[in-house]
CSV table of C-alpha atoms and ligand atoms in Angstrom, one decimal:
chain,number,residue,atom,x,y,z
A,17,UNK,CA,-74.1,-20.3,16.3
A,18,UNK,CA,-73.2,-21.6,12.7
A,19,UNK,CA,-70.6,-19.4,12.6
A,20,UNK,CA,-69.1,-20.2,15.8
A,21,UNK,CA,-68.9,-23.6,14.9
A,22,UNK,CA,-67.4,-22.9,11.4
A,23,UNK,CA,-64.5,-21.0,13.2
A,24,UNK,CA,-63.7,-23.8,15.7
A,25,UNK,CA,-63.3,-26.1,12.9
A,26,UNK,CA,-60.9,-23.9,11.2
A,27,UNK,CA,-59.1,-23.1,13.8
A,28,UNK,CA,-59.2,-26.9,14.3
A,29,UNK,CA,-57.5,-27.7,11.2
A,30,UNK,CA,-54.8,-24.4,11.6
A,31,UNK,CA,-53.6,-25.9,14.5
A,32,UNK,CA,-53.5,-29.7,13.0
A,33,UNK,CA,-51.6,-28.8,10.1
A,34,UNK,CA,-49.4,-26.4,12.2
A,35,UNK,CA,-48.2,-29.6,14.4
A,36,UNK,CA,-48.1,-32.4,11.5
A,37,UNK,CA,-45.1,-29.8,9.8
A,38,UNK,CA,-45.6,-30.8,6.3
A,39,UNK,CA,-45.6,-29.6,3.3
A,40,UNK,CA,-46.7,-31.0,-0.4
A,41,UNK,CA,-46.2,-30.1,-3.8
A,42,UNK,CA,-47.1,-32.4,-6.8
A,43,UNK,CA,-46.2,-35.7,-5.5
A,44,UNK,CA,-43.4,-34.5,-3.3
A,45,UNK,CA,-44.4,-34.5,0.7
A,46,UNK,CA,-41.7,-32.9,2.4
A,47,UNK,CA,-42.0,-33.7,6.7
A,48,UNK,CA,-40.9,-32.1,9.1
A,49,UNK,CA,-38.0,-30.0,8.3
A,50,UNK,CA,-35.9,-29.1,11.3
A,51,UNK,CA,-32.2,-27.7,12.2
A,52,UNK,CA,-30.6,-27.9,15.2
A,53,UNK,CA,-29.1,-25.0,17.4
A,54,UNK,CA,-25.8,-24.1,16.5
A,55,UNK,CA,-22.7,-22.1,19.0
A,56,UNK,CA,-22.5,-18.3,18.7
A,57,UNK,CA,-19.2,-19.1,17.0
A,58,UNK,CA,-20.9,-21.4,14.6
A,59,UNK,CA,-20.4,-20.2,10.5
A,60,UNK,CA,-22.5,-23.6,9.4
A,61,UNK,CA,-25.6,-25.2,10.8
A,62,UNK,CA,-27.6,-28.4,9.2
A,63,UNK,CA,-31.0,-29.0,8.4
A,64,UNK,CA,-32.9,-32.1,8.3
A,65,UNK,CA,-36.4,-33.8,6.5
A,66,UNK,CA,-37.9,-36.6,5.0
A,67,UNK,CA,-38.8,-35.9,1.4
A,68,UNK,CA,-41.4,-38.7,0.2
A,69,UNK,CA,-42.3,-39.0,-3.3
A,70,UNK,CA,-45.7,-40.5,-3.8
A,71,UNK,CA,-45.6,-40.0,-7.8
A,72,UNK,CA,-45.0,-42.2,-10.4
A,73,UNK,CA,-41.9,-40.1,-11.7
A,74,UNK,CA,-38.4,-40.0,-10.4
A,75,UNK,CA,-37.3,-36.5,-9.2
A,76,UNK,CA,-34.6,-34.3,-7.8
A,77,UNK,CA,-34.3,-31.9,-5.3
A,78,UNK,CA,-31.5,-29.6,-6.8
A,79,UNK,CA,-31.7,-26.5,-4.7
A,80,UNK,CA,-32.6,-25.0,-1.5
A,81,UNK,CA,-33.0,-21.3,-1.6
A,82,UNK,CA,-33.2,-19.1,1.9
A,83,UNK,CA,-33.5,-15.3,1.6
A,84,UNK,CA,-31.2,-14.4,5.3
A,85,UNK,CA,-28.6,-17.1,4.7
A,86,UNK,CA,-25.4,-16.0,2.3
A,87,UNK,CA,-25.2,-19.4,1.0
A,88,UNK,CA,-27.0,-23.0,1.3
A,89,UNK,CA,-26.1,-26.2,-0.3
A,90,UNK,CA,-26.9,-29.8,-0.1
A,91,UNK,CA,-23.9,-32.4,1.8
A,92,UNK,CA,-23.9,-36.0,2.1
A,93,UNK,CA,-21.2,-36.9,5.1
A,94,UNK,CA,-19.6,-40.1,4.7
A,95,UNK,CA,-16.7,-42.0,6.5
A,96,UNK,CA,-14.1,-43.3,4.6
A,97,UNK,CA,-11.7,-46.2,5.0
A,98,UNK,CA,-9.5,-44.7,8.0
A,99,UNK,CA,-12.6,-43.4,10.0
A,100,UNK,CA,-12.0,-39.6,8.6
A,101,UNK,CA,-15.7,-38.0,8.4
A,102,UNK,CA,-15.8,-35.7,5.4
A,103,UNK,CA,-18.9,-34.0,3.6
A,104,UNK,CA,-19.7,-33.9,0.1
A,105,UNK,CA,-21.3,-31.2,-1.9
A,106,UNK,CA,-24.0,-32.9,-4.2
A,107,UNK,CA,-25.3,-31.2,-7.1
A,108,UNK,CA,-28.6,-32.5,-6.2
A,109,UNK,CA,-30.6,-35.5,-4.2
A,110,UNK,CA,-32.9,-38.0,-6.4
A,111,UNK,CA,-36.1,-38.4,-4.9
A,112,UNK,CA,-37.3,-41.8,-6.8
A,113,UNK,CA,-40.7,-42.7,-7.7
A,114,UNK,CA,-42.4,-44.5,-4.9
A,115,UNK,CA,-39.6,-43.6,-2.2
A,116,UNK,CA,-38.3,-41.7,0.8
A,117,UNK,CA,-35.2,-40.1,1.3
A,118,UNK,CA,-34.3,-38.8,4.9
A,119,UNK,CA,-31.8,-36.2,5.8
A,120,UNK,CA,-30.4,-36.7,8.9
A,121,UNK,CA,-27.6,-36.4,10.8
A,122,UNK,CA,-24.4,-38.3,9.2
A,123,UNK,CA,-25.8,-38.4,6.1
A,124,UNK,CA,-27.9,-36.0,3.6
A,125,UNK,CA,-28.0,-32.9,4.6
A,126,UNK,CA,-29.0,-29.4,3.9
A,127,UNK,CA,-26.0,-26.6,5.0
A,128,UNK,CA,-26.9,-23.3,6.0
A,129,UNK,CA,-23.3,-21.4,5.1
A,130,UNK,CA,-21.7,-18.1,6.2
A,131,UNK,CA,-23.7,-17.5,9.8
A,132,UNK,CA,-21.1,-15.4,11.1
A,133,UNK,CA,-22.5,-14.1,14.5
A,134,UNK,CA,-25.8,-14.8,13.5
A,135,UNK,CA,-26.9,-18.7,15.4
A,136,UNK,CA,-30.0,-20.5,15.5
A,137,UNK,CA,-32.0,-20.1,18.5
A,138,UNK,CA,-34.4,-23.2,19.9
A,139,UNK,CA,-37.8,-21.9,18.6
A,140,UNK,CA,-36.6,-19.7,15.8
A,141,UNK,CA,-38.0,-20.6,12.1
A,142,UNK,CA,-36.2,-20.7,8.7
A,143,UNK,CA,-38.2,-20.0,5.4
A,144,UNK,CA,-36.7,-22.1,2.7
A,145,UNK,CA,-38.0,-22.6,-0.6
A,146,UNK,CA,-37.2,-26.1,-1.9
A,147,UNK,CA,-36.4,-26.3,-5.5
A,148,UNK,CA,-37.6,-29.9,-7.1
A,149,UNK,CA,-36.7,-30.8,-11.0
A,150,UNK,CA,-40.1,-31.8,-11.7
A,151,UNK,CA,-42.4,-31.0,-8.7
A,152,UNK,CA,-41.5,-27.1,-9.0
A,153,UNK,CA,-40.9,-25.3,-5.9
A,154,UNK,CA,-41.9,-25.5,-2.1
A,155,UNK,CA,-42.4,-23.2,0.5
A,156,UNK,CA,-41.1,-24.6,3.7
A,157,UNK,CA,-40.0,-23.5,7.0
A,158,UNK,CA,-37.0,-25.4,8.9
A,159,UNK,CA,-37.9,-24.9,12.7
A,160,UNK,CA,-34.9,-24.8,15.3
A,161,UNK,CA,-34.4,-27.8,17.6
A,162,UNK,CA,-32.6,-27.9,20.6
A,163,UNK,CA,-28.9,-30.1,19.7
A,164,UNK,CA,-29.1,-34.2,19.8
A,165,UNK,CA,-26.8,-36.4,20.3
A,166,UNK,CA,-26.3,-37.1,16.8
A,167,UNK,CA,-26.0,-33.6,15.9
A,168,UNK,CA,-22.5,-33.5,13.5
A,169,UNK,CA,-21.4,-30.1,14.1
A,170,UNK,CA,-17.7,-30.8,15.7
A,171,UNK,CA,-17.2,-32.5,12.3
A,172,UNK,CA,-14.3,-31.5,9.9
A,173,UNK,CA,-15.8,-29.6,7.4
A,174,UNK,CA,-14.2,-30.0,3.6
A,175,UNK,CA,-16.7,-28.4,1.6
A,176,UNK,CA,-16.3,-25.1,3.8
A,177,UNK,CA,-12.7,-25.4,4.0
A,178,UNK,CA,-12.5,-25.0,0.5
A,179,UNK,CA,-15.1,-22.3,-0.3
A,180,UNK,CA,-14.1,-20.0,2.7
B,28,CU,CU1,-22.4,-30.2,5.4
């Protein structure tokens, strides 16, 4: 009977921390990483979070590292003067001490690169590892949501323009 009980408490806590979608490392919380579905035709896709850092020490995320996608890097999209929408590659995002950065749509993002015929499905998971300055690295996984409103993917694309 002990035993019975000690499983439905695990299983408990599996499915808790399954649903709450975060992940910690050091003083880095990283919550609930998502990208959205992209077109069959699709050669970039976007991923979102909220990155918290709970430490006294400023930090940087400088890298995002997945094993099935040719090539990922980290945009900010901004809107200039005349309304043109443009992305900008950034060598890395500061996490300061005490704050929260978001990644969202029309601004910090992660971009998955190079695709090609391969989209993300609703459902489908994406192991990252998250590279942080001072934190170290983090396992995550980016889980595939279906497209919202905001979603940015008709944008003009510079950074891929350029690379391509
Ligand atoms: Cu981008």
């Amino acid at each position: 009977m002990k035993n019975l009980i000690i499983t439905a408490v695990a299983a408990l806590l599996t499915t808790t921390a399954a649903f709450a979608h975060d992940y910690k490392v050091g003083g880095i919380t990283v919550m609930h990483p998502k990208a959205f579905e992209t077109a069959k035709t699709a050669n970039v896709g976007g991923g979102y979070m909220t990155i918290e850092n709970t430490s006294k020490t400023a930090d940087k995320l400088i890298a995002v590292r997945v094993a099935e996608i040719p090539r990922t890097e980290l945009h900010l999209s901004e809107t200039d003067a005349n309304g043109v929408a443009r992305m900008i590659k950034q060598d890395g995002v500061s996490i300061p001490a005490g704050e929260t950065v978001m990644f969202k749509p029309g601004g910090l993002h992660v971009m998955f690169m190079g695709l090609g015929g391969d989209p993300f499905e609703v459902g489908e998971k994406i192991e990252a590892t998250l590279v942080f300055e001072t934190a170290g690295e983090l396992d995550i996984v980016f889980n595939v949501e279906a497209r919202g409103a905001d979603d940015h993917s008709g944008m003009k694309h510079t950074g891929e323009m350029k690379t391509d």
